[in-house]
Coordinates of C-alpha atoms and ligand atoms in Angstrom, one line a residue:
X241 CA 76.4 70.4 162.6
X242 CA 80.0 70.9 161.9
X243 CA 81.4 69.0 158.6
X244 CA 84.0 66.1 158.6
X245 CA 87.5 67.5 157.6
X246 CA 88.5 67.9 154.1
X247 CA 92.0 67.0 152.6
X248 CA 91.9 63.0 152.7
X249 CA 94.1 62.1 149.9
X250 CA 94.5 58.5 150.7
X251 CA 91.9 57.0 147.7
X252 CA 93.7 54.3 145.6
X253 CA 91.4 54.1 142.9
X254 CA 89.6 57.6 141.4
X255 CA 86.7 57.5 139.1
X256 CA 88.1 60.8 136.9
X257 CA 87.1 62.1 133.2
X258 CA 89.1 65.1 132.5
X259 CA 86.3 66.3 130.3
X260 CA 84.2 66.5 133.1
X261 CA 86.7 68.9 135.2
X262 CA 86.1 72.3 132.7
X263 CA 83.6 74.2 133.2
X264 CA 81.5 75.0 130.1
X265 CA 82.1 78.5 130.6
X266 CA 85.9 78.0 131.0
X267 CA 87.8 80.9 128.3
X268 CA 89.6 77.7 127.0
X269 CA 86.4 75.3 126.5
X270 CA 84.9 78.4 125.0
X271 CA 88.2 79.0 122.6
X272 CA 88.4 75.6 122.1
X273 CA 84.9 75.5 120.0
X274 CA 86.2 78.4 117.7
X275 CA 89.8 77.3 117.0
X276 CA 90.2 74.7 114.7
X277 CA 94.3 73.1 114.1
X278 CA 93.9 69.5 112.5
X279 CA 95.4 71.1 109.1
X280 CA 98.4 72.8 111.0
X281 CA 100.4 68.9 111.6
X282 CA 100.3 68.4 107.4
X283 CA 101.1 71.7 106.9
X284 CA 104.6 71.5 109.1
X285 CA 105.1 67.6 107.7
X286 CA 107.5 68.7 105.3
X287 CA 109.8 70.7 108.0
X288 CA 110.3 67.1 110.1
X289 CA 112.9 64.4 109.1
X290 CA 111.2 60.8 108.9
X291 CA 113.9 59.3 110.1
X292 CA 114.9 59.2 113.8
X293 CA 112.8 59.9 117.5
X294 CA 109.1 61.0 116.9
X295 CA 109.2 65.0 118.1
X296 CA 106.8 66.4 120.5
X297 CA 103.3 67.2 118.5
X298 CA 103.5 70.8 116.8
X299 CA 99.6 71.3 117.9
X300 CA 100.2 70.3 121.4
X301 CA 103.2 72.7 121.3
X302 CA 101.1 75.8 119.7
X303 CA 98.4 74.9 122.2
X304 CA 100.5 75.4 124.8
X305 CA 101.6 78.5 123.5
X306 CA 98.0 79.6 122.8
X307 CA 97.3 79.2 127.0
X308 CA 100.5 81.3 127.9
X309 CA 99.3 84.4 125.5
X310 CA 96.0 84.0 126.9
X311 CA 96.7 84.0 130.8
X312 CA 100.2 86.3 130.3
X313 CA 102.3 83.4 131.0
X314 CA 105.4 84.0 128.9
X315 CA 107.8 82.5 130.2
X316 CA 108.3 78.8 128.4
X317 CA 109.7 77.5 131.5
X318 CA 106.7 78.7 133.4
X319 CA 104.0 77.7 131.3
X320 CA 105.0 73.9 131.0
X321 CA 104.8 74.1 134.8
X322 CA 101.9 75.1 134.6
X323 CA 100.0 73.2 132.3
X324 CA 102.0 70.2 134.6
X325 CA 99.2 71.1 137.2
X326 CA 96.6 72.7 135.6
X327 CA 93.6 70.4 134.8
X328 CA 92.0 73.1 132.1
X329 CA 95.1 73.7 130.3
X330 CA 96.1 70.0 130.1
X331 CA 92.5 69.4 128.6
X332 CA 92.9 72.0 125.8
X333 CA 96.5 71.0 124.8
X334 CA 95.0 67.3 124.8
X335 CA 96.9 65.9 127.4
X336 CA 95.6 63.2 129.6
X337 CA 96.4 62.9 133.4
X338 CA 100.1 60.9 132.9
X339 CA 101.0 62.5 129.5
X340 CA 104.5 64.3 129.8
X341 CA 104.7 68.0 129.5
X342 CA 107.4 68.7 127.1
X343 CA 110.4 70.3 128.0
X344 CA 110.5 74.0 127.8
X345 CA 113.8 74.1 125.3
X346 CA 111.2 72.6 122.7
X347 CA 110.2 75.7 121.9
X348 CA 112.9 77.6 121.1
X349 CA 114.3 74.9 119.0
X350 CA 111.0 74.7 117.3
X351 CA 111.0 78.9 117.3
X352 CA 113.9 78.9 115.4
X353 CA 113.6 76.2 113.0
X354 CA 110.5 74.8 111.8
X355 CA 108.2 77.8 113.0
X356 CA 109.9 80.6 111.9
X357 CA 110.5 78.1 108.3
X358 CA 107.0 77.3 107.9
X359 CA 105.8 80.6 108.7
X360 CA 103.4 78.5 111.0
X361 CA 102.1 81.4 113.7
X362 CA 100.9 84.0 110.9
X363 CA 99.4 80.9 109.2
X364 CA 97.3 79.9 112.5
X365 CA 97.0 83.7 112.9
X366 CA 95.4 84.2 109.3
X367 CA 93.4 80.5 109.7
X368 CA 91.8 82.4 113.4
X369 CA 90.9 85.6 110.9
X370 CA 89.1 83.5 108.4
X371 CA 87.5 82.0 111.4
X372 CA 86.1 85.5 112.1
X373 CA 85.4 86.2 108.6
X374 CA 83.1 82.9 108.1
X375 CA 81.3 83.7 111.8
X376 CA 80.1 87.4 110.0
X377 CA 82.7 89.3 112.5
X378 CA 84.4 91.4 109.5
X379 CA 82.3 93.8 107.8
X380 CA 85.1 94.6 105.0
X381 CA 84.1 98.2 104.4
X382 CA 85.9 100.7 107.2
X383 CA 89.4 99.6 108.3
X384 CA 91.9 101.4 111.0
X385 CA 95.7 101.5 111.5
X386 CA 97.5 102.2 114.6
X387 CA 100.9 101.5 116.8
X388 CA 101.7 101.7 119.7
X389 CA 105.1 101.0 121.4
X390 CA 106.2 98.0 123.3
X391 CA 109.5 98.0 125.0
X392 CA 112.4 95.9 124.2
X393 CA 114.2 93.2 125.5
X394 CA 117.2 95.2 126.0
X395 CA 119.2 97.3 128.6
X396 CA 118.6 101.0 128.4
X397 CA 121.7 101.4 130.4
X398 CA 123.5 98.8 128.3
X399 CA 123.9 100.7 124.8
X400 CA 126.1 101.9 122.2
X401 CA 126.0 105.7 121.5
X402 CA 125.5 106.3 117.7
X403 CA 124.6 103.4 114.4
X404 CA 128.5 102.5 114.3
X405 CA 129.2 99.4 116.0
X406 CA 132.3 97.5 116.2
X407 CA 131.1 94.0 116.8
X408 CA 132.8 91.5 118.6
X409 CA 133.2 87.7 116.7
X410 CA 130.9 86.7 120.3
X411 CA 128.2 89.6 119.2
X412 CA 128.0 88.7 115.7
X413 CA 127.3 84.9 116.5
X414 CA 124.1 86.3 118.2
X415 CA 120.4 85.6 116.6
X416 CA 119.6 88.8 117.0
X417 CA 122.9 90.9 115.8
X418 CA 123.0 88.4 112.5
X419 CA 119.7 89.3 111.8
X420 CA 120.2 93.0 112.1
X421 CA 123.4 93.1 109.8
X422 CA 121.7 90.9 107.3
X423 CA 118.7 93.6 107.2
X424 CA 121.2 96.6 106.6
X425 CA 122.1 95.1 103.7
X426 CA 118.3 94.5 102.3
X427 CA 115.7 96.9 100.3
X428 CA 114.3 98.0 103.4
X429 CA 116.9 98.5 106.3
X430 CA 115.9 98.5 110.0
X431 CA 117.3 102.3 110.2
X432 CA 116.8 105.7 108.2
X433 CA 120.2 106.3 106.6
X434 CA 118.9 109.9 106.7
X435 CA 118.4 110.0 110.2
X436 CA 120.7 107.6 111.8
X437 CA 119.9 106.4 115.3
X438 CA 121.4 108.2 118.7
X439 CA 122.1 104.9 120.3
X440 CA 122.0 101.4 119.6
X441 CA 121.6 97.7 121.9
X442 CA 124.3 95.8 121.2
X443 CA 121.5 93.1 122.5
X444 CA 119.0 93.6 120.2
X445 CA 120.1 96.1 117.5
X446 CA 116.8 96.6 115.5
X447 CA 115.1 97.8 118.6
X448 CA 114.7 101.6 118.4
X449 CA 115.8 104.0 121.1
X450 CA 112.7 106.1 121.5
X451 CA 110.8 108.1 124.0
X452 CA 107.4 107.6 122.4
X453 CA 104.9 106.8 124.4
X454 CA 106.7 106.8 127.6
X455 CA 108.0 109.1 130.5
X456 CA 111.3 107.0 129.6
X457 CA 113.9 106.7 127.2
X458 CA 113.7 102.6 126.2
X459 CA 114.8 100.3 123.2
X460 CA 110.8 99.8 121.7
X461 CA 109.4 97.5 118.6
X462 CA 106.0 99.1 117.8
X463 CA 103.0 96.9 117.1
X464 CA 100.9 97.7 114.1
X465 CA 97.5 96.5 114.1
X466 CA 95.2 96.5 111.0
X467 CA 91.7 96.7 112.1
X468 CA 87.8 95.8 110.9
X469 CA 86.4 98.5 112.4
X470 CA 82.7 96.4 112.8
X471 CA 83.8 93.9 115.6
X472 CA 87.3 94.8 116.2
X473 CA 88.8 92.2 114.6
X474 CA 92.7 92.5 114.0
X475 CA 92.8 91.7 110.1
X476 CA 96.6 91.9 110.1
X477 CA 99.2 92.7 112.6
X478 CA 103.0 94.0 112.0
X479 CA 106.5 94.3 113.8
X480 CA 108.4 97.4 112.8
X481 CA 111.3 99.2 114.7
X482 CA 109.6 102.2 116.9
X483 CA 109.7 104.7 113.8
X484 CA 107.2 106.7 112.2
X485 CA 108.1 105.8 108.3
X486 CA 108.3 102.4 109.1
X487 CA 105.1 102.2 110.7
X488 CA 103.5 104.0 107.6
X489 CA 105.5 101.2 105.4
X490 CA 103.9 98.8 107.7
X491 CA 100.3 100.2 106.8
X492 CA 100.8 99.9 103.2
X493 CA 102.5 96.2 103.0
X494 CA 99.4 95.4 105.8
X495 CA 96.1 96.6 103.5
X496 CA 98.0 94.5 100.3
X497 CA 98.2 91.2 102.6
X498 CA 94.9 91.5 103.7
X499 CA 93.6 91.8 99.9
X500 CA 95.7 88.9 98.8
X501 CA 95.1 86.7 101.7
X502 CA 91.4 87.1 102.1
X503 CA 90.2 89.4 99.4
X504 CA 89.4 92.1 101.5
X505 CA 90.1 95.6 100.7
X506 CA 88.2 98.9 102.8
X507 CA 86.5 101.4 101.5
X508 CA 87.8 103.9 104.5
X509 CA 91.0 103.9 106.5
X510 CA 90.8 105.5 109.7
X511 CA 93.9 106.4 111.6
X512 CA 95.7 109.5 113.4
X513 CA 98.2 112.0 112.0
X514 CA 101.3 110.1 111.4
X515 CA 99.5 108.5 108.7
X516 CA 98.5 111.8 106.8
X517 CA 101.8 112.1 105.1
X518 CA 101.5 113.0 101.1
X519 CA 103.0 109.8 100.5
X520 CA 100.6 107.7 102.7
X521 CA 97.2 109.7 101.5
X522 CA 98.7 109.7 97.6
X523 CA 99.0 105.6 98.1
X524 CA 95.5 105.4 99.8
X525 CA 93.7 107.5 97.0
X526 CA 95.7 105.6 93.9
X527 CA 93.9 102.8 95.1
X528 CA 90.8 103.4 96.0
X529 CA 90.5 103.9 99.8
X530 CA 89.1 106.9 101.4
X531 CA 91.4 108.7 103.9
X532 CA 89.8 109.3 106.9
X533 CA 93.0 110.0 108.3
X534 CA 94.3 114.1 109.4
X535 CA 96.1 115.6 107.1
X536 CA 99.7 116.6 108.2
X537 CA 100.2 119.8 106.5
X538 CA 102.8 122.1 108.0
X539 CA 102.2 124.8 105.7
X540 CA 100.1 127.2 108.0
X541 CA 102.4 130.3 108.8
X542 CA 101.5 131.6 112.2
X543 CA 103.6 134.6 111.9
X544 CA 100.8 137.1 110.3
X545 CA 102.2 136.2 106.7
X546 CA 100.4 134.1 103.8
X547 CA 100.0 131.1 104.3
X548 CA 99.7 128.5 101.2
X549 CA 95.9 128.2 101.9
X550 CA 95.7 131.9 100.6
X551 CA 96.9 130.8 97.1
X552 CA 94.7 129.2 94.8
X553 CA 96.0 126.5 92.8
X554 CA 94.3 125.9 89.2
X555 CA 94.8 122.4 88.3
X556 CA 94.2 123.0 84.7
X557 CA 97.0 125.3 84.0
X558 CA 99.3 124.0 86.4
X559 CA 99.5 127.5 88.5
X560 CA 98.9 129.5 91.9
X561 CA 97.4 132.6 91.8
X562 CA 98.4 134.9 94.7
X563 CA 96.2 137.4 96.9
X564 CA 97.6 140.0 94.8
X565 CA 95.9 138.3 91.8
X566 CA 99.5 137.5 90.3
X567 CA 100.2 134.0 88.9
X568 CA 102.9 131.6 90.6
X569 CA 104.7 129.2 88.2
X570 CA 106.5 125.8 87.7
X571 CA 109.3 124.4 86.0
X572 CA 108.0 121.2 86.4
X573 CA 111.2 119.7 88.2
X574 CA 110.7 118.0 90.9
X575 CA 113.4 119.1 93.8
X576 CA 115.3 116.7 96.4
X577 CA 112.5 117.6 98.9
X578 CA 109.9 116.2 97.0
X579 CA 108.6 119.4 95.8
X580 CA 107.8 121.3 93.0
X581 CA 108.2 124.8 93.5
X582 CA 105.8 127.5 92.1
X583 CA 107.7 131.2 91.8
X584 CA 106.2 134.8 91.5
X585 CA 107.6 136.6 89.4
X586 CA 109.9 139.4 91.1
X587 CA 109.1 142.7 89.1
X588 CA 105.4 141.5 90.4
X589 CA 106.5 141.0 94.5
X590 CA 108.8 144.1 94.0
X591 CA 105.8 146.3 93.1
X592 CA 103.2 144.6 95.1
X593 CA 101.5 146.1 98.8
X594 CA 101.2 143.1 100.2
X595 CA 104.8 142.2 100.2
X596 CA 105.4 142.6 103.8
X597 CA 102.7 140.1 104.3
X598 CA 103.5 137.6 101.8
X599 CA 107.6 137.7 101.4
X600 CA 108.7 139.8 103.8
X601 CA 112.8 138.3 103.4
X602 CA 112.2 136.9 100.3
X603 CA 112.9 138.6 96.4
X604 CA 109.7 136.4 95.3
X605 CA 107.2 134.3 96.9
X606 CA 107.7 130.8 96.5
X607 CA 105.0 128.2 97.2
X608 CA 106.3 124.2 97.7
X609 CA 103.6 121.5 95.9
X610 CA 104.0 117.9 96.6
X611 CA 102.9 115.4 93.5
X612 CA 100.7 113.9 96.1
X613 CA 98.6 118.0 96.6
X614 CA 95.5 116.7 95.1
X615 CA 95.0 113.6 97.3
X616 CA 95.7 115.8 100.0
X617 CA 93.2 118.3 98.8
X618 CA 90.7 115.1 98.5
X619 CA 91.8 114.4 102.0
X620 CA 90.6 118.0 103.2
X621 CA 87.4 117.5 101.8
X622 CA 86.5 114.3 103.2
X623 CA 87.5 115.7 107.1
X624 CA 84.7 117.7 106.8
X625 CA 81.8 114.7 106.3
X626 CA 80.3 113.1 108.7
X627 CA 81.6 109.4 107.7
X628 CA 84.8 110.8 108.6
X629 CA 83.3 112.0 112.1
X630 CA 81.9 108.7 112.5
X631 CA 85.5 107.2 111.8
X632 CA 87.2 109.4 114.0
X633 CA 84.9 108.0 117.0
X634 CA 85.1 104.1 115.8
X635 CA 88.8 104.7 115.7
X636 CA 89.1 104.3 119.3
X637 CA 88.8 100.7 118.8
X638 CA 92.0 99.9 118.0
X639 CA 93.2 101.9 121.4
X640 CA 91.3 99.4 123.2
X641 CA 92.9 96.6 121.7
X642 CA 96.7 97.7 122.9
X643 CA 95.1 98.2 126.0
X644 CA 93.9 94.9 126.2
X645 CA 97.2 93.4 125.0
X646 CA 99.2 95.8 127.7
X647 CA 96.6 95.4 130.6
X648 CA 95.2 92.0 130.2
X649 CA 97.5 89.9 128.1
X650 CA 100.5 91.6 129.7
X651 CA 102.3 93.1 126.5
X652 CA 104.4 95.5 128.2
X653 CA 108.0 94.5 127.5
X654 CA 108.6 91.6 124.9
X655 CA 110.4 88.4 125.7
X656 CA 111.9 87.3 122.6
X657 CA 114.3 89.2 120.4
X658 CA 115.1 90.8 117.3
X659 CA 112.4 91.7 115.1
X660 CA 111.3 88.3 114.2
X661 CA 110.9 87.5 118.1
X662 CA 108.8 90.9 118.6
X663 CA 106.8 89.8 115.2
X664 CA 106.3 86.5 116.7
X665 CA 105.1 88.0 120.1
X666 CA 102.9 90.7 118.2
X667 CA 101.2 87.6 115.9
X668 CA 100.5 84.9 119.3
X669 CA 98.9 88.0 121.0
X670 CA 96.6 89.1 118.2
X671 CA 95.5 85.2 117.4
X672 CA 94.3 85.5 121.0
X673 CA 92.9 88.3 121.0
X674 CA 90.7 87.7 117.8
X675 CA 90.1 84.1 119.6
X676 CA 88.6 85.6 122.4
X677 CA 86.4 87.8 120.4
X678 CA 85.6 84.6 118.1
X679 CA 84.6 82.9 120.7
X680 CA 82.4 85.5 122.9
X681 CA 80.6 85.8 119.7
X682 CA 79.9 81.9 118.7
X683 CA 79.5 80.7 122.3
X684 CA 78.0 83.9 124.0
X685 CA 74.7 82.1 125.5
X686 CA 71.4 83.0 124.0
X687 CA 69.9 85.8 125.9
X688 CA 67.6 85.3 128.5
X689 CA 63.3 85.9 127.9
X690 CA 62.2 88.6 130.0
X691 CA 60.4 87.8 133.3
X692 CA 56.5 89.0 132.9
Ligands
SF4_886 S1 104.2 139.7 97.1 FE1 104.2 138.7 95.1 S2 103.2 136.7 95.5 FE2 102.8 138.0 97.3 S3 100.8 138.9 96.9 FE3 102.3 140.3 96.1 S4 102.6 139.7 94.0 FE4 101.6 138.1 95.0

């Protein structure tokens, strides 16, 4: 028998609970049993007046936020039309059927005052970790580092060739442009004075022009995740300008937050290449982490000559010996390259037979050390154990996280600018990203007894 028709809407009275409307298995009920925020309206008190209109509630508004990183819904405007309809996202922000949405402008007034001010997305983002922490997600022992490019919010066809810029009074009352020229003038500037950048947004001028990563030349912010390498779980999470050294920075300012902020520290550090700089392995070693990380060593001549794995280096009398058994020596300065250099003598190369293999063009072979040799050599060593084979394979991990911010969360080109609107975009993702791990762990049903 054929049913009545559906769609009669004329009801003046509804029996409705809201509760009732989730499903148990909803990603936000689930989320919403893991994520805890009654300390987060004392901890922005201080940042409101207590004079004047009562504002719209700062956990409403980071709940709201919470559900646009979670379903990619970035745009502000979008997601309060959204959660204007949506029954499941009105439940978890803790509005009831006739509450208002706020308006979408809220939040970048909030973005730029009171959030950025209190800090208050890392704080939520570090509250989530501890979550993690007390649930037994983060083992503590193996960590891993990685980046991976996201691209800017900025014209690639719309840019300045070169670092000099002539900005215009309207450019420099930008956000973004004031906070570039006041980072130029700081400890740690957006760009490599070395190396100064081929191009430059006049939009967004921390973003760097890069390739990486892409079949295109774009404006890119790389993310830098800090990783438990256990469960996954991002420990800490970084905005730098698409550049290699700054990503390395990154690593080093990451593993000291985590030890201050939750009194963690790894025994290993997994990552790729990029990280096996002297300077990066040197700073692991000093403090007691184990480089499982490549080492980046350019010294291997491929062009039928010695290369610098052919000298021996005795560490107690501060010498190479060559192939030729001759001894190389140091002055002990230390050279603009970071160097110190280790000379043969030339009456030696002049009457040695192996000169054509050693220094060919050269009166005396010379061999470059870097102070940082020995944790290099340490380095070596460890690439050949199988904890560092076992890293290598668990480093994968953290690929799979950028995948699921670019795939799932929809990561792919940021919304916000300057570097405090990629670092904000870069924290909101990993806090749901850990949340969703949080809670497939606390609320993953028990599993089911086997059927005789
Ligand atoms: S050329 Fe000089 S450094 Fe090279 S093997 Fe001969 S003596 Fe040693």
């Amino acid at each position: 028998m054929m049913g009545e028709p559906v769609g009669r809407q004329d009801r003046l009275f509804y029996q409705f609970d809201l509760e009732e409307m989730v499903p148990a298995d909803n990603l936000l009920r689930r989320i919403d049993a893991v994520l805890d925020l009654n300390w987060l309206r004392g901890e922005m008190q201080p940042h409101y007046s207590h004079l004047g209109c009562p504002s719209v509630c700062p956990e409403l508004m980071m709940r709201m936020l919470l559900v646009g990183y979670c379903y990619s819904i970035r745009s502000e405007r979008r997601l309060c039309q959204e959660v204007q309809v949506n029954l499941a996202y009105r439940w978890f922000c803790g509005l009831g059927l006739e509450d208002k949405v706020p308006h979408h402008s809220t939040f970048s007034v909030n973005r730029h005052g009171r959030f950025r001010d209190s800090d208050i997305l890392r704080k939520v983002f570090e509250e989530v970790v501890c979550g993690c922490m007390t649930a037994g997600l983060v083992g503590g022992e193996g960590f891993a580092v990685d980046a991976s490019v996201i691209e800017a919010n900025a014209s690639r066809f719309h840019r300045v060739e070169g670092s000099e810029v002539d900005w215009t009074p309207e450019q420099r009352a930008r956000r973004p442009v004031q906070e570039y020229l006041v980072a130029l003038e700081s400890e740690n500037p957006p760009i490599n004075p070395k190396q100064k950048p081929k191009a430059m947004s006049p939009s967004d001028p921390t973003a760097a022009w890069t390739t990486r990563g892409r079949p295109k030349v774009m404006f890119g912010y790389s993310v830098n995740y800090l990783i438990d390498l256990e469960n996954a779980v991002i420990v800490d999470v970084e905005a730098t300008p698409t550049r290699i050294s700054k990503e390395v920075d990154a690593t080093e300012t990451m593993i000291e937050r985590s030890e201050e902020r939750f009194a963690l520290k790894p025994k290993r550090l997994a990552g790729d290449v990029a990280y096996g700089t002297a300077e990066m392995l040197g700073w692991l070693v000093d403090h007691d982490i184990d480089p499982h990380i490549p080492v980046w060593d350019k010294s291997q001549r491929d062009d039928g000559t010695f290369s610098r794995a052919d000298f021996l280096y005795d560490e107690a009398r501060d010498l190479y010996s060559c192939p030729g058994a001759k001894l190389l020596r140091t002055t002990g300065r230390l050279h603009s390259d970071n160097t110190y250099r280790y000379i043969a003598s030339k009456h030696d190369c002049d009457a040695c037979a192996l000169k054509p293999k050693c220094c060919p063009n050269t009166p005396a072979r010379r061999i470059p050390r870097n102070p940082n040799e020995a944790a290099r050599d340490y380095t070596r060593a460890l690439m050949e154990t199988e904890a560092y084979a076992a890293s290598s394979g668990q480093r994968k991990k953290i690929e799979r996280l950028f995948g699921e911010a670019k795939q799932i969360l929809s990561m792919v080109r940021l919304r916000l600018r300057g570097l405090t609107g990629a670092r904000d975009e870069f924290l909101l993702t990993a806090t749901v990203q850990n949340l969703k791990r949080l809670a497939n762990h606390t609320t993953r049903p028990p599993p089911q007894p086997m059927m005789a």
